[in-house]
Coordinates of C-alpha atoms in Angstrom, one line a residue:
X1 CA 124.6 -208.1 -86.0
X2 CA 123.2 -205.2 -84.0
X3 CA 119.8 -205.1 -82.3
X4 CA 117.7 -202.0 -82.1
X5 CA 114.2 -201.5 -80.6
X6 CA 111.5 -199.5 -82.3
X7 CA 107.8 -199.2 -82.2
X8 CA 105.4 -201.0 -84.5
X9 CA 103.4 -198.4 -86.4
X10 CA 100.1 -200.2 -85.9
X11 CA 100.2 -201.1 -82.2
X12 CA 102.8 -199.0 -80.6
X13 CA 104.6 -201.8 -78.8
X14 CA 108.3 -202.5 -79.0
X15 CA 109.5 -204.8 -81.8
X16 CA 113.0 -206.1 -82.4
X17 CA 114.7 -204.7 -85.5
X18 CA 117.8 -206.6 -86.6
X19 CA 120.4 -204.7 -88.4
X20 CA 123.3 -206.7 -89.8
X21 CA 126.8 -205.3 -90.1
X22 CA 127.3 -207.3 -93.3
X23 CA 125.5 -206.0 -96.3
X24 CA 122.8 -208.1 -97.9
X25 CA 124.7 -208.5 -101.1
X26 CA 127.6 -210.2 -99.2
X27 CA 125.4 -212.3 -97.0
X28 CA 123.2 -213.7 -99.7
X29 CA 125.5 -216.6 -100.9
X30 CA 125.6 -218.0 -97.3
X31 CA 121.9 -217.4 -96.3
X32 CA 119.6 -220.3 -95.7
X33 CA 117.0 -218.8 -98.1
X34 CA 119.5 -218.9 -101.0
X35 CA 120.3 -222.5 -100.4
X36 CA 116.7 -223.5 -100.1
X37 CA 115.8 -221.7 -103.4
X38 CA 118.8 -223.3 -105.1
X39 CA 117.6 -226.7 -103.8
X40 CA 114.2 -225.9 -105.2
X41 CA 115.6 -225.2 -108.6
X42 CA 117.7 -228.4 -108.5
X43 CA 114.7 -230.5 -107.6
X44 CA 112.4 -228.8 -110.2
X45 CA 114.1 -230.5 -113.1
X46 CA 113.5 -234.2 -112.2
X47 CA 110.1 -233.5 -110.7
X48 CA 109.1 -231.6 -113.8
X49 CA 110.3 -234.4 -116.0
X50 CA 108.1 -236.8 -114.0
X51 CA 105.1 -234.5 -114.1
X52 CA 105.5 -233.8 -117.9
X53 CA 105.9 -237.5 -118.7
X54 CA 103.0 -238.5 -116.6
X55 CA 100.7 -235.8 -118.0
X56 CA 101.6 -236.4 -121.7
X57 CA 101.4 -240.2 -121.3
X58 CA 98.0 -240.2 -119.6
X59 CA 96.4 -237.6 -121.9
X60 CA 97.7 -239.3 -125.0
X61 CA 96.5 -242.6 -123.7
X62 CA 93.1 -241.2 -122.9
X63 CA 92.9 -239.5 -126.3
X64 CA 93.8 -242.7 -128.0
X65 CA 91.1 -244.6 -126.1
X66 CA 88.3 -242.1 -126.8
X67 CA 87.0 -244.3 -129.5
X68 CA 86.1 -246.7 -126.6
X69 CA 84.5 -246.0 -123.2
X70 CA 87.9 -246.4 -121.5
X71 CA 89.2 -243.0 -122.8
X72 CA 87.1 -240.9 -120.4
X73 CA 88.1 -242.8 -117.2
X74 CA 91.7 -242.6 -118.3
X75 CA 91.4 -238.9 -118.8
X76 CA 89.9 -238.5 -115.4
X77 CA 92.6 -240.7 -113.8
X78 CA 95.3 -238.6 -115.5
X79 CA 93.7 -235.3 -114.2
X80 CA 93.4 -236.8 -110.7
X81 CA 97.0 -237.7 -110.8
X82 CA 98.0 -234.2 -111.9
X83 CA 96.0 -232.9 -108.9
X84 CA 98.0 -235.1 -106.6
X85 CA 101.3 -233.9 -108.2
X86 CA 100.0 -230.3 -107.8
X87 CA 99.6 -230.9 -104.0
X88 CA 103.2 -232.1 -104.0
X89 CA 104.4 -228.9 -105.7
X90 CA 102.4 -226.7 -103.3
X91 CA 104.1 -228.5 -100.4
X92 CA 107.5 -228.2 -102.0
X93 CA 107.0 -224.5 -102.6
X94 CA 105.7 -224.0 -99.0
X95 CA 108.8 -225.8 -97.6
X96 CA 111.6 -224.4 -99.8
X97 CA 110.2 -221.0 -101.1
X98 CA 108.1 -220.1 -98.1
X99 CA 105.1 -219.6 -100.4
X100 CA 101.9 -220.2 -98.5
X101 CA 99.4 -221.2 -101.1
X102 CA 96.0 -222.4 -100.1
X103 CA 94.5 -225.6 -101.4
X104 CA 92.2 -225.2 -104.4
X105 CA 88.5 -225.9 -104.2
X106 CA 87.7 -229.6 -103.7
X107 CA 85.8 -231.7 -106.1
X108 CA 82.1 -231.0 -105.9
X109 CA 80.0 -234.1 -106.5
X110 CA 76.2 -233.8 -106.4
X111 CA 75.9 -237.6 -106.3
X112 CA 78.1 -240.4 -105.1
X113 CA 79.6 -243.0 -107.3
X114 CA 82.3 -243.6 -109.9
X115 CA 80.6 -241.7 -112.7
X116 CA 79.9 -238.7 -110.5
X117 CA 83.6 -238.6 -109.6
X118 CA 84.6 -238.7 -113.2
X119 CA 82.3 -235.9 -114.0
X120 CA 83.5 -233.8 -111.1
X121 CA 87.2 -234.3 -112.1
X122 CA 86.6 -233.4 -115.7
X123 CA 84.5 -230.3 -114.9
X124 CA 86.9 -229.0 -112.2
X125 CA 89.0 -226.1 -113.3
X126 CA 91.7 -227.1 -110.8
X127 CA 92.3 -230.3 -112.7
X128 CA 93.0 -228.6 -116.0
X129 CA 95.2 -225.9 -114.4
X130 CA 97.4 -228.6 -112.8
X131 CA 97.6 -230.3 -116.2
X132 CA 98.7 -227.0 -117.8
X133 CA 101.3 -226.5 -115.0
X134 CA 102.6 -230.0 -115.6
X135 CA 103.2 -229.2 -119.3
X136 CA 104.5 -225.7 -119.0
X137 CA 106.8 -226.1 -116.0
X138 CA 109.3 -228.5 -117.7
X139 CA 110.8 -225.9 -120.1
X140 CA 111.1 -223.3 -117.4
X141 CA 112.5 -225.8 -114.9
X142 CA 115.2 -226.8 -117.5
X143 CA 116.1 -223.2 -118.2
X144 CA 116.2 -222.4 -114.5
X145 CA 118.4 -225.5 -113.8
X146 CA 120.9 -224.7 -116.5
X147 CA 121.2 -221.0 -115.6
X148 CA 121.4 -221.6 -111.9
X149 CA 123.9 -224.5 -112.0
X150 CA 126.2 -222.7 -114.5
X151 CA 126.3 -219.5 -112.5
X152 CA 126.8 -221.4 -109.2
X153 CA 129.5 -223.7 -110.5
X154 CA 131.4 -221.2 -112.5
X155 CA 131.2 -218.6 -109.8
X156 CA 132.6 -220.8 -107.0
X157 CA 135.2 -222.4 -109.4
X158 CA 136.6 -219.0 -110.5
X159 CA 136.5 -217.6 -107.0
X160 CA 138.5 -220.5 -105.6
X161 CA 140.9 -220.6 -108.7
X162 CA 143.9 -219.4 -106.6
X163 CA 143.5 -222.5 -104.5
X164 CA 143.6 -225.0 -107.3
X165 CA 145.3 -223.5 -110.3
X166 CA 148.5 -225.6 -109.4
X167 CA 146.6 -228.6 -110.7
X168 CA 147.2 -227.6 -114.4
X169 CA 151.0 -227.5 -114.4
X170 CA 151.3 -230.4 -112.0
X171 CA 148.9 -232.9 -113.7
X172 CA 147.5 -231.4 -117.0
X173 CA 150.8 -230.2 -118.5
X174 CA 149.8 -226.6 -119.1
X175 CA 150.5 -223.4 -117.3
X176 CA 147.0 -222.7 -116.1
X177 CA 143.4 -222.4 -117.1
X178 CA 143.2 -221.8 -120.8
X179 CA 141.4 -218.6 -121.7
X180 CA 142.0 -218.8 -125.5
X181 CA 143.9 -221.0 -127.8
X182 CA 144.4 -221.8 -131.5
X183 CA 147.1 -223.4 -133.5
X184 CA 149.7 -220.7 -132.9
X185 CA 148.6 -218.8 -129.8
X186 CA 147.6 -219.9 -126.3
X187 CA 146.5 -217.7 -123.4
X188 CA 146.6 -219.1 -119.9
X189 CA 145.6 -217.6 -116.6
X190 CA 148.9 -218.3 -114.9
X191 CA 150.4 -215.1 -113.4
X192 CA 149.3 -213.5 -110.1
X193 CA 147.5 -210.6 -111.8
X194 CA 145.4 -212.9 -114.0
X195 CA 144.7 -215.3 -111.1
X196 CA 143.5 -212.3 -109.0
X197 CA 141.3 -211.0 -111.8
X198 CA 139.8 -214.5 -112.3
X199 CA 139.0 -214.7 -108.6
X200 CA 137.4 -211.3 -108.7
X201 CA 135.2 -212.3 -111.7
X202 CA 134.3 -215.5 -109.7
X203 CA 133.4 -213.3 -106.7
X204 CA 131.0 -211.2 -108.9
X205 CA 129.4 -214.4 -110.3
X206 CA 129.0 -215.8 -106.7
X207 CA 127.5 -212.6 -105.4
X208 CA 125.1 -212.3 -108.4
X209 CA 124.0 -216.0 -108.4
X210 CA 121.6 -215.7 -105.3
X211 CA 119.8 -212.8 -106.9
X212 CA 119.5 -214.6 -110.2
X213 CA 118.2 -217.7 -108.5
X214 CA 115.7 -215.5 -106.5
X215 CA 114.5 -214.0 -109.8
X216 CA 114.1 -217.4 -111.4
X217 CA 112.1 -218.7 -108.4
X218 CA 109.9 -215.7 -108.5
X219 CA 108.5 -217.0 -111.8
X220 CA 108.0 -220.4 -110.0
X221 CA 106.1 -218.6 -107.3
X222 CA 103.8 -216.9 -109.9
X223 CA 103.2 -220.2 -111.6
X224 CA 102.4 -222.2 -108.4
X225 CA 100.2 -219.4 -107.1
X226 CA 98.3 -218.8 -110.4
X227 CA 97.9 -222.4 -111.6
X228 CA 98.0 -224.6 -108.4
X229 CA 96.4 -222.2 -105.9
X230 CA 92.7 -221.3 -105.5
X231 CA 91.1 -219.0 -108.0
X232 CA 89.8 -215.6 -106.9
X233 CA 86.3 -216.9 -107.3
X234 CA 86.8 -219.9 -105.1
X235 CA 88.7 -217.8 -102.5
X236 CA 85.8 -215.3 -102.5
X237 CA 83.4 -218.2 -102.0
X238 CA 85.4 -219.5 -99.0
X239 CA 85.6 -215.9 -97.6
X240 CA 81.8 -215.4 -98.0
X241 CA 81.2 -218.8 -96.3
X242 CA 83.4 -217.7 -93.4
X243 CA 81.6 -214.3 -93.2
X244 CA 78.3 -216.1 -93.3
X245 CA 79.4 -218.1 -90.3
X246 CA 80.5 -215.0 -88.5
X247 CA 77.1 -213.3 -89.2
X248 CA 75.2 -216.4 -87.9
X249 CA 77.4 -216.6 -84.8
X250 CA 77.0 -212.9 -84.1
X251 CA 73.3 -213.0 -84.6
X252 CA 73.0 -216.0 -82.2
X253 CA 75.2 -214.2 -79.6
X254 CA 73.0 -211.1 -79.9
X255 CA 69.8 -213.2 -79.4
X256 CA 71.4 -214.9 -76.4
X257 CA 72.4 -211.5 -75.0
X258 CA 68.8 -210.1 -75.5
X259 CA 67.3 -213.2 -73.9
X260 CA 69.7 -213.0 -70.9
X261 CA 69.0 -209.3 -70.5
X262 CA 65.2 -209.8 -70.6
X263 CA 65.4 -212.8 -68.3
X264 CA 67.7 -211.2 -65.7
X265 CA 66.4 -207.7 -66.0
X266 CA 62.9 -206.7 -67.0
X267 CA 61.4 -210.1 -66.7
X268 CA 62.6 -210.5 -63.1
X269 CA 61.4 -207.0 -62.2
X270 CA 58.0 -207.7 -63.7
X271 CA 57.7 -211.0 -61.8
X272 CA 58.5 -209.2 -58.5
X273 CA 56.1 -206.4 -59.5
X274 CA 53.3 -209.0 -60.0
X275 CA 54.0 -210.5 -56.6
X276 CA 54.0 -207.0 -54.9
X277 CA 50.7 -206.1 -56.5
X278 CA 49.2 -209.4 -55.3
X279 CA 50.3 -208.7 -51.8
X280 CA 49.0 -205.1 -52.1
X281 CA 45.6 -206.5 -53.2
X282 CA 45.4 -208.7 -50.2
X283 CA 46.2 -205.9 -47.8
X284 CA 43.9 -203.4 -49.5
X285 CA 41.0 -204.0 -47.1
X286 CA 43.0 -204.9 -44.0
X287 CA 45.8 -202.2 -44.1
X288 CA 45.2 -199.5 -46.8
X289 CA 48.2 -197.5 -45.8
X290 CA 50.6 -200.5 -46.3
X291 CA 48.8 -201.4 -49.6
X292 CA 49.3 -197.8 -50.8
X293 CA 53.0 -198.0 -49.9
X294 CA 53.4 -201.3 -51.7
X295 CA 51.6 -199.9 -54.8
X296 CA 53.9 -196.9 -54.7
X297 CA 57.0 -199.2 -54.6
X298 CA 55.5 -201.2 -57.5
X299 CA 55.1 -197.9 -59.5
X300 CA 58.8 -197.3 -59.0
X301 CA 59.6 -200.9 -60.2
X302 CA 57.5 -200.3 -63.3
X303 CA 59.5 -197.2 -64.2
X304 CA 62.8 -199.1 -63.7
X305 CA 61.5 -201.9 -65.9
X306 CA 60.5 -199.5 -68.6
X307 CA 63.9 -197.8 -68.5
X308 CA 65.6 -201.2 -68.8
X309 CA 63.4 -202.1 -71.8
X310 CA 64.2 -198.7 -73.4
X311 CA 68.0 -199.3 -72.9
X312 CA 67.7 -202.8 -74.4
X313 CA 65.7 -201.6 -77.4
X314 CA 68.3 -198.8 -77.8
X315 CA 71.1 -201.3 -77.9
X316 CA 69.3 -203.3 -80.6
X317 CA 68.3 -200.5 -82.9
X318 CA 67.4 -197.1 -81.4
X319 CA 64.3 -195.3 -82.6
X320 CA 66.3 -192.1 -83.1
X321 CA 68.5 -193.9 -85.7
X322 CA 65.5 -195.0 -87.7
X323 CA 63.8 -191.6 -87.5
X324 CA 66.7 -189.1 -87.8
X325 CA 69.7 -191.0 -89.0
X326 CA 73.3 -191.4 -87.9
X327 CA 74.0 -187.8 -86.9
X328 CA 71.3 -187.6 -84.2
X329 CA 71.8 -191.2 -83.0
X330 CA 75.6 -190.8 -82.6
X331 CA 75.0 -187.5 -80.8
X332 CA 72.8 -189.3 -78.4
X333 CA 75.4 -192.0 -77.8
X334 CA 78.1 -189.3 -77.3
X335 CA 76.0 -187.5 -74.7
X336 CA 76.1 -190.7 -72.6
X337 CA 79.8 -191.1 -72.8
X338 CA 81.9 -190.3 -69.7
X339 CA 84.2 -187.9 -71.6
X340 CA 83.3 -185.0 -73.8
X341 CA 82.8 -186.2 -77.4
X342 CA 82.8 -184.1 -80.5
X343 CA 80.6 -185.6 -83.3
X344 CA 80.8 -184.6 -86.9
X345 CA 78.8 -186.4 -89.6
X346 CA 79.1 -185.3 -93.2
X347 CA 77.0 -187.6 -95.4
X348 CA 75.2 -186.6 -98.6
X349 CA 72.4 -189.1 -97.9
X350 CA 71.5 -191.9 -95.5
X351 CA 73.1 -195.3 -96.2
X352 CA 71.2 -198.6 -96.2
X353 CA 69.6 -199.5 -92.8
X354 CA 71.9 -202.5 -92.3
X355 CA 75.1 -200.4 -92.9
X356 CA 73.7 -197.6 -90.8
X357 CA 73.0 -200.0 -88.0
X358 CA 76.5 -201.5 -88.1
X359 CA 78.1 -198.0 -88.2
X360 CA 76.0 -197.0 -85.1
X361 CA 76.9 -200.2 -83.2
X362 CA 80.6 -199.7 -84.1
X363 CA 80.8 -196.2 -82.8
X364 CA 78.7 -197.1 -79.7
X365 CA 81.1 -199.9 -78.8
X366 CA 84.2 -197.7 -79.4
X367 CA 82.8 -195.0 -77.1
X368 CA 82.0 -197.6 -74.5
X369 CA 85.7 -198.7 -74.6
X370 CA 86.8 -195.1 -74.2
X371 CA 84.5 -194.7 -71.1
X372 CA 85.8 -197.9 -69.5
X373 CA 89.5 -198.3 -70.5
X374 CA 91.1 -195.2 -72.1
X375 CA 91.3 -192.7 -69.2
X376 CA 90.8 -190.0 -71.9
X377 CA 89.6 -186.5 -71.4
X378 CA 88.4 -185.9 -74.9
X379 CA 87.2 -187.9 -77.9
X380 CA 86.0 -187.1 -81.4
X381 CA 83.8 -189.0 -83.9
X382 CA 84.0 -188.3 -87.6
X383 CA 81.7 -189.9 -90.2
X384 CA 82.0 -189.2 -93.9
X385 CA 81.7 -190.9 -97.3
X386 CA 84.6 -191.5 -99.8
X387 CA 83.3 -192.8 -103.2
X388 CA 81.5 -196.1 -102.4
X389 CA 82.8 -196.4 -98.8
X390 CA 81.5 -195.2 -95.5
X391 CA 84.3 -194.0 -93.2
X392 CA 84.2 -193.8 -89.4
X393 CA 86.9 -192.5 -87.2
X394 CA 87.0 -192.4 -83.4
X395 CA 89.9 -190.6 -81.7
X396 CA 90.7 -190.2 -78.0
X397 CA 93.6 -188.8 -76.1
X398 CA 93.8 -191.7 -73.6
X399 CA 96.6 -194.1 -72.6
X400 CA 96.6 -196.1 -75.8
X401 CA 97.7 -199.7 -76.1
X402 CA 94.6 -201.0 -77.8
X403 CA 94.9 -204.1 -80.0
X404 CA 92.6 -205.9 -82.4
X405 CA 94.4 -209.3 -81.9
X406 CA 94.1 -209.4 -78.2
X407 CA 90.7 -211.1 -78.1
X408 CA 88.9 -208.1 -76.7
X409 CA 85.8 -206.3 -78.0
X410 CA 87.8 -204.9 -80.9
X411 CA 88.2 -208.5 -82.3
X412 CA 84.5 -208.9 -82.4
X413 CA 84.1 -205.5 -84.1
X414 CA 86.7 -206.5 -86.7
X415 CA 84.8 -209.7 -87.4
X416 CA 81.5 -208.0 -87.6
X417 CA 82.9 -205.4 -90.1
X418 CA 84.7 -208.1 -92.1
X419 CA 81.4 -210.0 -92.5
X420 CA 80.1 -207.1 -94.7
X421 CA 83.4 -206.4 -96.5
X422 CA 84.4 -203.8 -94.0
X423 CA 87.8 -203.0 -92.4
X424 CA 88.9 -202.0 -88.9
X425 CA 92.3 -200.3 -88.4
X426 CA 93.6 -199.5 -84.9
X427 CA 96.5 -197.1 -84.4
X428 CA 97.1 -197.0 -80.6
X429 CA 100.7 -196.4 -79.6
X430 CA 101.6 -196.8 -75.9
X431 CA 100.8 -193.4 -74.2
X432 CA 98.2 -192.5 -76.9
X433 CA 96.4 -191.1 -78.7
X434 CA 94.2 -193.9 -80.0
X435 CA 92.8 -193.6 -83.5
X436 CA 90.3 -196.3 -84.7
X437 CA 89.2 -196.1 -88.3
X438 CA 86.4 -198.3 -89.7
X439 CA 85.5 -198.6 -93.3
X440 CA 82.1 -200.0 -94.6
X441 CA 80.7 -200.5 -98.0
X442 CA 78.3 -197.7 -99.0
X443 CA 74.9 -198.8 -100.1
X444 CA 72.2 -196.2 -100.5
X445 CA 68.9 -196.4 -98.6
X446 CA 66.2 -197.9 -100.7
X447 CA 63.0 -196.0 -100.9

C-alpha cells in the first residue's frame, strides 16, 4: 500500500490518499466490508423469519379480535413491537452496513394515557412502514441468503478443489468430482487440466461473490432507509425546528451585542457628558473660561456618541440599504474595507427585505474577515440572481486557509444562512486565493 499526499479541494489542506498496490477486485474477498455484508445477509434470514412471524401473528390475532374491544389494543401492541424490531434493524444496518439512518419521528400524543398511546401508534406512519418492512423483507432475505451462500460456498470449494480432490479416489471410490453422468457415460474432473480449470472457475466465483453480496445489500439499504428511516416531511420538520433554534439564538446574540454596545459605548459617553455639563453649569458663574472649555469638550463627546450610534445602527440595518438597495449598501461597506474592493451587483429587482439584510450582513462580515486576517491586496464582490436563488461571491488574493468548520465567524455565517435554506461554500487553499460563495433563496420584495 502506497501513501500519497494531495490537497482537499474544499479547504486546501493536506489529506492522506491511500493507494493500494492490489486491485480492488482482488482485495474484495478479504476486506472487512465484504465479511460484514456477508454476515448481514446471513443474519437477515433468521431475523426476517422472526419479524414476519411476529407481524403476521399479531395482525391476524388483532383482526380476529376486532369483533371485541381487544382487537384494537392487540393491533397497537403488534405495531409497537414492529417499531421495536425496526430499531433493531436500523442498529444492525448501522453496525454491519455502515448505513447511518436516523430514527423516525416519535409518537406524538396530545394527551397522556393508554388510549392516547393506542391512537398515536395506530396513526403513526412509522408503525405501518415497519409492518410493511417486516412482511416484505422475508422473501428478499431468503433470496439474498440463497444466492450469497451458494456463490460463497461453490466459489471457495471450487477454488480449493486442487487441495481436496484426492478425497474422491481415497474415500468415495470415484476418480474425482463428477461433472456429468448417466448409465453409460461419466465425466470426472480428475486430470491436472480439468482440476486447474475448476480452480479458475472457483476463482472467478470467489472474486464475483463480494460484488454480488454488495449489490444485494444495496437493496437492503434502500429498504431500511425508505421504510425504517424518517420521511422527508419529518426530516424537514426536524430541520426547520433546528433552524428555528438557530434563528432564536442568533437574534438573542444580536440583542445582547446591541445592549453591550449601547451600555459600554454610547450610554457611557452620555453619562460622562451629563456629568461634564453639570460641572460646567456649576462653574459658569465662577469660572466662565473653564466652563466654556468643558462645554467644548462635551460637544466633542456628543459628536463621538452620535458616530457610535450611527455605526451601531449601520450594523443592524443601514439606512442606505433600505433607501437604495444592495448595490449602494455594499459599495458603502466596500469603501470602509482596508483593501480595494470591486463591487458588481446585477439584480433585476430587489429581493425581500429579510433576504436583502442577510445578504448585506454576509458580505459585510466577509469583508471584515478580509480586512483582519487575509493580508490581501485586492477583493471583489459579485451579486447576481440565478432562477430562484440569490448568489453572492466574495474573492480575495490573500493567504487563504479559511475553514467553515473551525468555529470562527464563518461557522456563524453558515448557520445563519442555513436557517433560511441558504448555503455557504468556502474554497480557500493554503496560499490563496479565497473564494466564498453564498446562496440564498430569492423572494421578491413585497409592495
